[in-house]
Coordinates of C-alpha atoms in Angstrom, one line a residue:
Chain A
M1 CA -99.1 111.6 -136.5
K2 CA -101.0 108.6 -137.7
R3 CA -98.1 107.6 -140.0
V4 CA -95.9 107.3 -137.0
L5 CA -97.7 104.0 -136.4
D6 CA -97.0 102.7 -140.0
P7 CA -94.4 100.0 -138.9
L8 CA -97.1 98.3 -136.8
A9 CA -99.8 98.4 -139.5
H10 CA -98.7 95.3 -141.3
V11 CA -97.7 93.3 -138.4
P12 CA -100.1 90.3 -138.2
G13 CA -101.7 89.5 -134.8
I14 CA -101.9 93.0 -133.8
R15 CA -105.5 94.1 -132.5
R16 CA -104.6 97.7 -132.0
A17 CA -101.9 100.1 -131.5
V18 CA -102.6 103.2 -129.6
L19 CA -100.3 106.2 -128.9
I20 CA -101.5 107.7 -125.5
S21 CA -100.6 110.9 -123.8
K22 CA -99.3 111.2 -120.4
D23 CA -102.7 112.0 -119.0
G24 CA -104.4 109.0 -120.8
V25 CA -105.8 110.6 -123.8
P26 CA -105.3 108.7 -127.3
I27 CA -103.5 110.8 -129.7
T28 CA -103.6 108.4 -132.6
H29 CA -104.3 104.7 -133.4
I30 CA -104.7 101.8 -135.7
Q31 CA -106.8 98.7 -135.1
S32 CA -107.7 95.6 -136.7
A33 CA -111.0 95.5 -138.6
Q34 CA -112.5 93.0 -136.0
V35 CA -111.7 95.3 -133.2
A36 CA -113.2 98.3 -135.0
E37 CA -116.3 96.4 -135.7
R38 CA -116.7 95.2 -131.9
S39 CA -116.0 98.7 -130.5
E40 CA -118.8 100.3 -132.8
E41 CA -121.6 97.9 -132.3
V42 CA -121.1 95.9 -128.9
H43 CA -118.8 96.8 -126.1
R44 CA -118.9 100.7 -126.0
D45 CA -118.7 100.4 -122.3
T46 CA -115.6 98.0 -122.2
A47 CA -112.0 98.3 -122.9
D48 CA -113.1 97.8 -126.6
D49 CA -113.8 101.5 -126.7
L50 CA -110.8 103.3 -127.6
S51 CA -110.8 106.1 -125.0
A52 CA -111.5 103.6 -122.2
F53 CA -108.8 101.4 -123.4
A54 CA -106.2 104.4 -123.3
G55 CA -107.6 105.4 -119.8
M56 CA -107.2 101.9 -118.7
A57 CA -103.7 101.4 -120.1
T58 CA -102.7 104.7 -118.2
G59 CA -104.4 103.6 -115.0
L60 CA -102.5 100.4 -115.1
L61 CA -99.2 102.3 -115.6
T62 CA -100.0 104.2 -112.5
E63 CA -100.9 101.1 -110.4
V64 CA -97.5 99.5 -111.6
H65 CA -95.5 102.7 -110.7
R66 CA -97.1 102.5 -107.3
S67 CA -96.3 98.8 -106.9
V68 CA -92.5 99.4 -107.8
D69 CA -92.1 102.4 -105.7
P70 CA -91.2 100.5 -102.6
M71 CA -88.5 98.8 -104.5
S72 CA -86.9 102.2 -105.3
W73 CA -86.6 101.6 -108.9
E74 CA -87.2 104.2 -111.6
D75 CA -90.4 103.8 -113.8
P76 CA -90.4 100.8 -116.0
E77 CA -90.0 101.5 -119.6
R78 CA -91.8 98.5 -120.9
L79 CA -94.5 96.6 -119.7
V80 CA -95.9 93.3 -121.1
L81 CA -99.1 92.0 -119.8
S82 CA -99.9 88.4 -121.0
G83 CA -103.5 87.2 -120.4
A84 CA -105.6 84.0 -121.5
R85 CA -107.2 86.1 -124.4
G86 CA -104.5 88.3 -125.5
T87 CA -101.4 90.4 -124.6
L88 CA -100.9 94.2 -123.7
V89 CA -97.4 95.6 -124.4
L90 CA -96.9 99.3 -123.2
H91 CA -93.7 101.1 -124.2
V92 CA -93.3 104.3 -122.0
T93 CA -91.3 107.3 -123.2
E94 CA -91.0 110.8 -121.7
R95 CA -94.2 112.2 -123.1
V96 CA -96.2 109.3 -124.6
T97 CA -96.9 105.8 -124.2
L98 CA -97.3 103.3 -127.0
A99 CA -99.7 100.7 -126.3
V100 CA -100.1 97.5 -128.5
E101 CA -102.7 94.8 -128.0
L102 CA -101.9 91.5 -129.4
E103 CA -103.9 88.5 -130.3
R104 CA -103.6 85.3 -128.0
G105 CA -100.5 83.2 -129.0
M106 CA -98.4 86.3 -130.5
A107 CA -94.9 86.7 -128.9
P108 CA -94.4 90.1 -127.5
E109 CA -90.7 89.7 -128.3
E110 CA -91.5 89.8 -131.9
L111 CA -92.9 93.4 -131.6
R112 CA -89.7 94.8 -130.0
L113 CA -88.1 96.1 -133.1
P114 CA -91.4 97.4 -134.8
M115 CA -92.3 99.1 -131.6
E116 CA -88.8 100.7 -131.3
S117 CA -89.2 101.8 -134.9
V118 CA -92.4 103.5 -134.0
L119 CA -90.9 105.3 -131.1
D120 CA -87.8 106.4 -133.2
R121 CA -90.3 107.8 -135.9
L122 CA -92.0 109.6 -133.1
R123 CA -89.0 111.1 -131.6
R124 CA -87.9 112.1 -135.0
S125 CA -91.3 113.6 -135.7
L126 CA -91.4 115.6 -132.4
A127 CA -87.6 116.8 -133.1
R128 CA -88.9 118.3 -136.3
M129 CA -91.8 119.9 -134.9
Y130 CA -89.7 121.6 -132.1
A131 CA -87.1 122.7 -134.3
F132 CA -89.7 124.5 -136.6
R133 CA -90.9 126.2 -133.4
A134 CA -87.5 127.0 -132.5
A135 CA -86.9 128.6 -135.9
G136 CA -90.1 130.6 -135.5
A137 CA -89.0 131.9 -132.0
Y138 CA -85.7 132.9 -133.3
S139 CA -87.0 134.8 -136.2
S140 CA -89.2 136.7 -133.6
N141 CA -85.9 137.6 -131.6
K142 CA -87.2 135.3 -128.7
F143 CA -83.8 133.7 -128.2
K144 CA -84.5 132.2 -124.9
Q145 CA -87.6 130.2 -126.3
A146 CA -85.6 129.4 -129.4
A147 CA -82.8 128.0 -127.4
K148 CA -85.1 125.9 -125.1
L149 CA -87.1 124.5 -128.0
A150 CA -84.0 123.7 -130.0
R151 CA -82.5 121.9 -127.0
R152 CA -85.8 119.9 -126.8
A153 CA -85.5 119.0 -130.3
L154 CA -81.9 117.9 -130.0
T155 CA -82.9 115.7 -127.0
Y156 CA -85.5 113.9 -129.2
N157 CA -83.0 113.5 -132.0
A158 CA -79.4 114.6 -131.6
G159 CA -79.3 114.5 -135.4
E160 CA -81.9 117.1 -136.2
S161 CA -79.6 119.5 -138.3
S162 CA -82.2 122.4 -138.3
A163 CA -82.4 122.4 -134.4
Q164 CA -78.4 122.3 -134.4
L165 CA -78.3 125.3 -136.7
I166 CA -80.7 127.4 -134.5
Y167 CA -78.9 126.3 -131.4
D168 CA -75.6 127.4 -133.0
K169 CA -77.1 130.8 -133.9
V170 CA -78.3 131.3 -130.4
E171 CA -74.8 130.2 -129.1
A172 CA -73.2 132.8 -131.3
K173 CA -75.6 135.4 -130.2
V174 CA -74.8 134.5 -126.6
E175 CA -71.2 134.7 -127.4
G176 CA -71.6 138.2 -128.8
M177 CA -73.8 139.5 -125.7
M178 CA -71.1 138.2 -123.5
S179 CA -68.3 140.0 -125.1
Q180 CA -70.4 143.1 -125.4
A181 CA -71.2 142.9 -121.8
R182 CA -67.6 142.5 -120.9
S183 CA -66.6 145.6 -122.8
A184 CA -69.7 147.7 -121.5
K185 CA -68.6 146.6 -117.8
A186 CA -64.9 147.7 -118.7
G187 CA -66.2 151.0 -120.1
G188 CA -68.3 151.7 -117.0
K189 CA -71.8 151.1 -118.9
T190 CA -73.0 149.0 -115.9
R191 CA -76.6 149.3 -116.9
K192 CA -75.9 148.0 -120.4
A193 CA -73.6 145.2 -119.1
E194 CA -76.3 144.3 -116.4
K195 CA -79.2 144.0 -119.2
L196 CA -77.0 142.0 -121.6
L197 CA -75.7 139.6 -118.7
K198 CA -79.6 139.1 -117.7
T199 CA -80.6 138.1 -121.2
V200 CA -77.5 135.6 -121.4
M201 CA -78.9 134.1 -118.2
A202 CA -82.4 133.9 -119.5
I203 CA -81.2 132.0 -122.6
L204 CA -78.7 129.5 -121.1
P205 CA -79.4 126.5 -118.8
S206 CA -78.2 127.2 -115.2
T207 CA -75.6 124.2 -115.8
D208 CA -73.8 126.0 -118.6
Q209 CA -70.3 127.4 -117.7
R210 CA -71.2 131.0 -119.4
Y211 CA -74.4 131.1 -117.2
R212 CA -72.2 130.7 -114.1
E213 CA -69.8 133.3 -115.7
A214 CA -72.6 135.8 -116.3
R215 CA -73.8 135.3 -112.8
K216 CA -70.5 136.1 -111.2
T217 CA -70.1 139.2 -113.4
L218 CA -73.5 140.5 -112.5
N219 CA -72.8 139.7 -108.9
Q220 CA -69.7 141.7 -109.1
I221 CA -71.5 144.6 -110.8
M222 CA -74.0 144.8 -108.1
I223 CA -71.3 144.7 -105.5
D224 CA -69.3 147.6 -107.2
T225 CA -72.5 149.6 -107.5
A226 CA -73.2 149.2 -103.7
E227 CA -69.9 150.0 -102.8
E228 CA -70.0 153.2 -105.2
E229 CA -73.2 154.3 -103.4
D230 CA -71.6 153.8 -99.9
D231 CA -68.8 156.0 -100.8
Chain B
M1 CA -107.8 69.5 -160.2
K2 CA -108.2 65.7 -160.7
F3 CA -104.6 65.3 -160.8
K4 CA -104.0 67.2 -157.5
S5 CA -106.7 65.0 -156.0
L6 CA -105.0 61.8 -157.1
L7 CA -101.7 63.1 -155.8
S8 CA -103.0 63.9 -152.4
R9 CA -104.9 60.6 -152.2
G10 CA -101.5 58.9 -153.0
R11 CA -99.8 60.8 -150.0
V12 CA -102.6 59.8 -147.7
R13 CA -102.1 56.0 -148.8
T14 CA -98.4 56.5 -148.1
A15 CA -98.7 58.3 -144.9
A16 CA -101.3 55.4 -143.7
R17 CA -98.9 52.8 -144.5
R18 CA -96.3 54.3 -142.4
V19 CA -98.4 54.7 -139.6
A20 CA -99.4 51.0 -139.9
S21 CA -95.7 49.9 -139.9
D22 CA -94.7 52.5 -137.1
P23 CA -97.4 54.3 -135.1
S24 CA -95.0 57.0 -134.0
P25 CA -96.5 60.6 -133.1
G26 CA -94.5 61.9 -136.4
N27 CA -96.1 59.5 -138.5
Y28 CA -99.8 60.4 -137.3
V29 CA -98.9 63.9 -137.8
A30 CA -97.6 63.3 -141.4
L31 CA -101.1 61.3 -142.0
A32 CA -103.2 64.1 -140.4
Q33 CA -101.4 66.6 -142.7
A34 CA -101.8 64.5 -145.7
H35 CA -105.6 64.5 -145.0
A36 CA -105.5 68.2 -144.4
S37 CA -104.0 68.7 -147.8
A38 CA -106.6 66.7 -149.3
G39 CA -109.4 68.8 -147.5
E40 CA -110.6 65.7 -145.5
L41 CA -111.0 67.6 -142.2
Q42 CA -113.3 65.1 -140.7
D43 CA -110.4 62.5 -141.2
V44 CA -107.8 64.8 -139.7
I45 CA -109.9 64.8 -136.5
K46 CA -110.3 61.1 -136.5
V47 CA -106.4 60.7 -137.2
C48 CA -105.6 62.9 -134.3
I49 CA -107.9 61.4 -131.8
E50 CA -106.5 57.9 -132.8
G51 CA -103.0 59.3 -132.4
L52 CA -103.8 61.0 -129.1
A53 CA -105.1 57.9 -127.6
L54 CA -101.7 56.3 -128.1
H55 CA -99.6 59.4 -127.5
P56 CA -101.5 61.5 -125.1
R57 CA -101.1 65.4 -125.0
Q58 CA -98.8 65.1 -128.2
P59 CA -98.9 69.0 -129.0
D60 CA -98.6 68.6 -132.7
L61 CA -101.6 66.4 -133.0
E62 CA -103.4 68.4 -130.5
R63 CA -102.8 71.6 -132.6
L64 CA -103.9 69.8 -135.8
R65 CA -107.4 68.6 -134.2
E66 CA -108.1 72.0 -132.9
R67 CA -107.2 73.6 -136.2
A68 CA -109.3 71.1 -138.0
T69 CA -112.1 71.7 -135.5
A70 CA -111.8 75.4 -136.0
L71 CA -111.9 75.1 -139.8
I72 CA -115.1 72.8 -139.8
R73 CA -116.8 75.4 -137.5
E74 CA -115.8 78.2 -139.7
D75 CA -117.4 76.3 -142.7
R76 CA -120.5 75.9 -140.6
V77 CA -120.5 79.5 -139.5
R78 CA -120.4 80.6 -143.1
D79 CA -123.2 78.2 -144.4
L80 CA -125.3 79.5 -141.5
Q81 CA -124.6 83.1 -142.3
R82 CA -125.5 82.4 -146.1
E83 CA -128.5 80.6 -145.1
L84 CA -129.7 83.4 -142.8
K85 CA -129.3 85.9 -145.4
R86 CA -131.7 83.9 -147.6
S87 CA -134.2 82.8 -144.9
P88 CA -133.8 84.0 -141.5
R89 CA -135.1 81.8 -138.9
P90 CA -134.9 81.1 -135.1
A91 CA -133.2 77.7 -135.6
L92 CA -130.5 79.1 -137.6
W93 CA -129.8 81.9 -135.3
R94 CA -129.8 79.7 -132.3
E95 CA -127.3 77.4 -134.1
L96 CA -125.0 80.2 -135.0
C97 CA -125.1 81.5 -131.4
E98 CA -124.3 77.9 -130.2
V99 CA -121.5 77.6 -132.5
Q100 CA -120.0 81.0 -131.7
L101 CA -120.2 80.2 -127.9
A102 CA -118.7 76.8 -128.3
A103 CA -115.9 78.3 -130.1
G104 CA -115.4 80.7 -127.3
R105 CA -115.9 83.8 -129.6
L106 CA -118.1 85.5 -127.0
A107 CA -118.1 89.1 -128.7
R108 CA -119.2 87.4 -131.9
A109 CA -121.9 85.4 -130.2
E110 CA -123.2 88.5 -128.6
K111 CA -123.2 90.5 -131.9
V112 CA -125.0 87.6 -133.6
A113 CA -127.6 87.5 -130.7
V114 CA -128.0 91.3 -131.1
E115 CA -128.7 91.1 -134.7
W116 CA -131.3 88.4 -134.0
F117 CA -133.1 90.5 -131.5
E118 CA -132.9 93.5 -133.6
Q119 CA -134.6 91.5 -136.5
S120 CA -137.2 89.4 -134.5
G121 CA -137.4 90.9 -130.9
E122 CA -137.3 87.3 -129.6
A123 CA -136.5 86.8 -125.8
E124 CA -134.4 83.7 -126.7
A125 CA -132.0 86.2 -128.6
Q126 CA -131.5 88.1 -125.2
L127 CA -130.8 84.9 -123.4
F128 CA -128.0 84.1 -125.9
R129 CA -126.6 87.6 -125.3
A130 CA -126.9 87.0 -121.7
R131 CA -125.1 83.7 -121.9
A132 CA -122.2 85.4 -123.8
R133 CA -122.0 87.9 -121.2
A134 CA -122.0 85.4 -118.5
E135 CA -119.3 83.5 -120.1
R136 CA -117.4 86.5 -120.2
F137 CA -117.7 87.3 -116.7
F138 CA -116.7 83.6 -115.8
A139 CA -113.5 84.1 -117.8
D140 CA -112.7 87.7 -116.9
R141 CA -114.6 88.3 -113.7
R142 CA -115.7 91.9 -114.5
R143 CA -118.5 93.0 -112.5
D144 CA -120.0 95.0 -115.5
D145 CA -120.4 91.8 -117.4
A146 CA -122.2 90.1 -114.6
R147 CA -124.5 93.2 -114.2
A148 CA -125.1 93.1 -118.0
A149 CA -125.9 89.4 -117.9
L150 CA -128.3 89.7 -114.9
D151 CA -130.1 92.8 -116.5
L152 CA -130.8 90.8 -119.8
L153 CA -131.8 87.8 -117.9
E154 CA -134.3 89.8 -116.1
A155 CA -135.6 91.1 -119.3
V156 CA -136.0 87.6 -120.7
L157 CA -137.7 86.6 -117.5
Q158 CA -140.2 89.5 -117.7
A159 CA -140.9 88.3 -121.2
D160 CA -141.3 84.7 -120.2
P161 CA -141.5 83.9 -116.5
G162 CA -141.5 80.4 -117.1
Q163 CA -138.0 80.5 -118.7
D164 CA -135.9 78.3 -116.3
E165 CA -132.8 78.4 -118.4
A166 CA -132.6 82.3 -117.5
L167 CA -133.2 81.4 -113.8
R168 CA -130.5 78.8 -113.7
L169 CA -128.0 81.3 -115.3
S170 CA -128.8 84.0 -112.9
L171 CA -128.5 81.3 -110.1
S172 CA -125.1 80.4 -111.4
I173 CA -123.8 84.0 -111.5
T174 CA -125.1 84.9 -108.2
S175 CA -124.1 81.7 -106.4
R176 CA -120.7 81.7 -107.9
C177 CA -120.0 85.1 -106.5
G178 CA -121.5 84.6 -103.4
A179 CA -124.6 86.7 -103.3
W180 CA -126.6 84.2 -101.3
N181 CA -129.7 86.3 -100.7
E182 CA -130.2 86.7 -104.4
A183 CA -129.5 83.2 -105.0
R184 CA -132.0 82.1 -102.5
T185 CA -134.7 84.2 -104.2
L186 CA -133.8 82.7 -107.5
L187 CA -133.9 79.3 -106.1
A188 CA -137.4 80.0 -104.7
R189 CA -138.5 81.2 -108.1
L190 CA -137.0 77.9 -109.7
L191 CA -139.0 75.8 -107.0
E192 CA -142.1 77.5 -108.1
L193 CA -141.4 76.3 -111.7
C194 CA -140.4 72.7 -110.4
P195 CA -141.9 72.1 -107.2
G196 CA -140.5 69.2 -105.2
D197 CA -137.4 68.8 -107.1
P198 CA -135.1 67.2 -104.5
S199 CA -131.8 68.8 -105.9
L200 CA -133.3 72.3 -106.0
E201 CA -134.8 71.8 -102.4
A202 CA -131.4 70.5 -100.9
R203 CA -129.6 73.5 -102.6
F204 CA -132.3 76.1 -101.3
R205 CA -131.8 74.8 -97.7
S206 CA -128.0 75.1 -97.9
V207 CA -128.1 78.5 -99.7
A208 CA -130.6 79.7 -97.0
A209 CA -128.1 78.8 -94.3
M210 CA -125.6 80.9 -95.8
A211 CA -127.7 83.8 -96.7
E212 CA -127.6 85.4 -93.3
G213 CA -124.9 88.1 -93.3
A214 CA -124.1 87.2 -96.8
P215 CA -122.8 90.5 -98.8
S216 CA -125.2 92.1 -101.4
L217 CA -124.9 91.3 -104.9
D218 CA -122.8 94.5 -105.8
Q219 CA -120.4 93.8 -102.8
A220 CA -120.0 90.4 -104.1
L221 CA -119.3 91.3 -107.8
R222 CA -116.9 93.9 -106.5
E223 CA -115.1 91.2 -104.3
V224 CA -114.9 88.8 -107.3
E225 CA -113.4 91.5 -109.6
R226 CA -110.8 92.5 -106.8
S227 CA -109.9 89.1 -105.8
G228 CA -110.4 87.3 -109.2
S229 CA -111.7 84.2 -107.6
F230 CA -115.2 82.8 -107.2
V231 CA -116.6 81.3 -103.9
D232 CA -116.5 78.0 -105.5
D233 CA -113.0 77.9 -106.6
E234 CA -110.8 75.6 -104.8
P235 CA -109.5 77.3 -101.7
E236 CA -105.8 78.0 -101.8
S237 CA -105.1 76.1 -98.7
D238 CA -106.7 72.9 -100.3
R239 CA -104.5 72.8 -103.2
S240 CA -101.6 70.3 -103.1
A241 CA -98.2 71.7 -102.2
P242 CA -95.7 72.0 -104.9
S243 CA -94.0 69.0 -106.0
Q244 CA -90.7 70.4 -105.3
A245 CA -89.4 72.2 -102.3
I246 CA -89.6 75.9 -103.0
R247 CA -86.5 77.2 -101.3
P248 CA -83.8 75.1 -103.0
L249 CA -85.3 76.2 -106.3
L250 CA -85.2 79.7 -105.4
Q251 CA -81.6 79.5 -104.1
E252 CA -80.6 77.8 -107.4
L253 CA -82.3 80.5 -109.4
A254 CA -80.7 83.4 -107.4
G255 CA -77.4 81.7 -108.1
R256 CA -77.6 81.9 -111.7
P257 CA -75.7 84.6 -113.5
G258 CA -77.5 87.8 -114.1
V259 CA -80.2 87.0 -111.5
Q260 CA -80.8 89.6 -108.7
G261 CA -83.4 88.1 -106.8
A262 CA -86.0 85.3 -106.9
F263 CA -89.4 85.5 -105.2
Y264 CA -92.3 83.3 -104.3
V265 CA -95.4 84.7 -102.8
R266 CA -98.2 82.6 -101.6
G267 CA -100.9 84.0 -99.4
G268 CA -99.3 86.1 -96.7
T269 CA -96.0 84.4 -96.9
A270 CA -93.1 85.5 -99.2
L271 CA -89.8 83.7 -99.8
V272 CA -87.0 85.9 -101.1
Q273 CA -83.6 85.1 -102.4
G274 CA -81.2 87.7 -103.3
P275 CA -82.2 91.0 -101.5
R276 CA -81.8 90.8 -97.7
G277 CA -83.2 92.2 -94.6
A278 CA -85.6 95.2 -94.9
S279 CA -85.0 95.2 -98.8
A280 CA -86.3 91.8 -99.0
E281 CA -89.4 92.8 -97.4
R282 CA -89.9 95.7 -99.6
Y283 CA -89.4 93.8 -102.7
A284 CA -91.9 90.9 -101.7
R285 CA -94.3 93.7 -100.8
G286 CA -93.6 95.2 -104.2
V287 CA -94.1 92.0 -106.2
R288 CA -97.2 91.1 -104.4
E289 CA -98.9 94.5 -104.9
L290 CA -97.8 94.3 -108.8
L291 CA -99.5 91.1 -109.1
G292 CA -102.6 92.1 -107.3
S293 CA -103.1 95.3 -109.4
T294 CA -102.2 93.7 -112.8
R295 CA -104.4 90.7 -112.2
A296 CA -107.5 93.1 -111.9
S297 CA -106.3 95.2 -114.7
C298 CA -105.8 92.3 -117.1
R299 CA -109.4 91.4 -116.7
R300 CA -110.5 94.9 -117.0
L301 CA -108.8 95.4 -120.4
G302 CA -110.5 92.1 -121.8
L303 CA -107.2 90.2 -121.9
G304 CA -108.8 87.4 -119.5
Q305 CA -107.0 85.8 -116.8
L306 CA -103.4 87.0 -116.1
L307 CA -100.7 84.7 -117.2
E308 CA -97.5 86.6 -116.9
V309 CA -96.2 90.2 -116.2
Q310 CA -92.9 91.5 -117.3
L311 CA -91.4 94.9 -116.5
E312 CA -88.2 96.4 -117.9
G313 CA -86.3 99.4 -117.2
R314 CA -83.1 100.7 -116.1
F315 CA -83.4 98.3 -113.0
G316 CA -83.1 95.2 -115.4
S317 CA -86.1 93.2 -115.8
L318 CA -88.8 91.7 -113.5
S319 CA -90.9 88.8 -114.8
S320 CA -93.9 87.7 -112.5
R321 CA -96.2 84.7 -113.1
P322 CA -99.1 83.9 -111.1
G323 CA -100.0 80.1 -110.8
A324 CA -102.4 77.7 -109.0
L325 CA -100.2 77.5 -105.9
G326 CA -98.9 80.8 -105.5
A327 CA -97.0 83.5 -107.6
A328 CA -93.3 83.6 -108.6
A329 CA -91.1 86.5 -109.7
L330 CA -87.5 86.8 -111.0
W331 CA -85.7 90.0 -111.2
G332 CA -82.7 90.0 -113.7
E333 CA -80.1 91.9 -115.3
G334 CA -81.1 92.6 -119.1
R335 CA -84.2 91.3 -121.0
P336 CA -86.3 88.2 -119.8
N337 CA -85.6 85.0 -121.8
L338 CA -86.7 81.5 -122.3
T339 CA -84.8 80.3 -119.3
T340 CA -86.6 82.8 -117.1
D341 CA -90.0 81.5 -118.3
E342 CA -89.1 78.0 -117.5
A343 CA -87.8 78.8 -114.1
L344 CA -91.0 80.8 -113.4
A345 CA -93.3 78.1 -114.4
A346 CA -91.3 75.5 -112.4
L347 CA -91.7 77.9 -109.4
V348 CA -95.6 78.2 -109.7
G349 CA -96.1 74.8 -110.7
N350 CA -96.7 74.9 -114.4
E351 CA -94.0 72.7 -115.7
E352 CA -96.2 71.2 -118.3
E353 CA -97.0 74.4 -119.8
V354 CA -93.3 75.0 -120.6
T355 CA -92.6 71.6 -121.9
S356 CA -95.7 71.6 -124.5

């Protein structure tokens, strides 16, 4: 994970770069020798301490969200705080925040490209991780979980081919189950059809066309069963 | 090496001749650079001072002077560190601390003081540590720094009750944050050391008059951290009004392509151009809250006094800048740019900063 921050490692003027989880815990970081020295020896109780820094950066984001709430704006994606002794740049993504502290006089705009590069690396790395987990779930026949993980991988990186492969395989399974369910219903094997349709619904998101079709067919089966029982 | 030296001396002579015939800022800069290439840092400073007397606030000359001063200071720091390794003694530690404090390297000054104290256990080292923390407090206004400085000063006073510098620094911290009861006690202790000092007596009387109903030290420090201002800061109402009328400037800004709103907030008043009615009120409140919260966070994060905040998102971008007179914010489409910076600086009365 530390290699994710590599594009920032050689940019001059960076005091530290920290990847912070949503709840304010530092995941990984790089820092200049000067900051490392200070952090160890003098200011354990201040922002020089990494955990405190991560906590304060997350607290700052919360405060900013609270401030922009009355404006009915979505949460900011980038925040630049310039002070007399340095600058803090926060880049917020869905799950993590990238915080970079700069020396005084450094232009935050120069960091835009390296920071985006770090976030791209992070997205690719997360996509690979989710694709790997999706493959594991698929081989254990946990199709619902496999589809969910593959979808998540694809949201991080639409070009993640292994995730796409798993997703295509799950899709093929769904197609097969749908046709089996249709023939089971036609053959009067309502229990089997019901089971297959429920599995399909568990795999697909509720927005999917086939989910709606499965739900409709399942409702139809339940109505038919109820009518038969009434007769 | 000799050839190089001859060459640089030749460059200095040529540059000096140019300055003599035309004392323009560019020629002064060239002469200072020629001295810098020859390694004559003291001469760089002399040329810059001479140039600045003729062309005040010339940014290149100011930058060169600062750079030369910093290099000289670095050299001295290296010498002192070398000498301290050979034969550590209080005078060298003291000078090293002084140099770091003068350079504004407060963390390094504190580190040096800690090393000094660990090696010798001298109370003076603690005093320098307290000075570094106090300077940090004056710059960042974090109450933890003030607390740490006061604790260190108390330790110094326990070791040496006659240390009036420690008392004066404690007095400076307590009186700047408005903890008048503590300030009165400190002044009484100072008067015991310097009985009959007329300035101390006058100060004691004025502080004693304010002590009744004054906040406790903790309350005062918390208020300083929250508001970011000391009691002896110039009140906002006493500051001069902006040189230009704000509303026409706001209207002009709001009329620019891509600008969705321009805001100016000062005290309880907010001027808004762009959003209207209830929205204008909400936006003004949002800008005020944003500046309030980020101002405190900036200090807590060790970044010092807040200069600017920029937010970017699907809403576009919001750039806000607090100034001596008020705070301005500009909401626009796309990313903030130099024009935005200039406009904000003009609104908060910092035009000089942008032009330099």
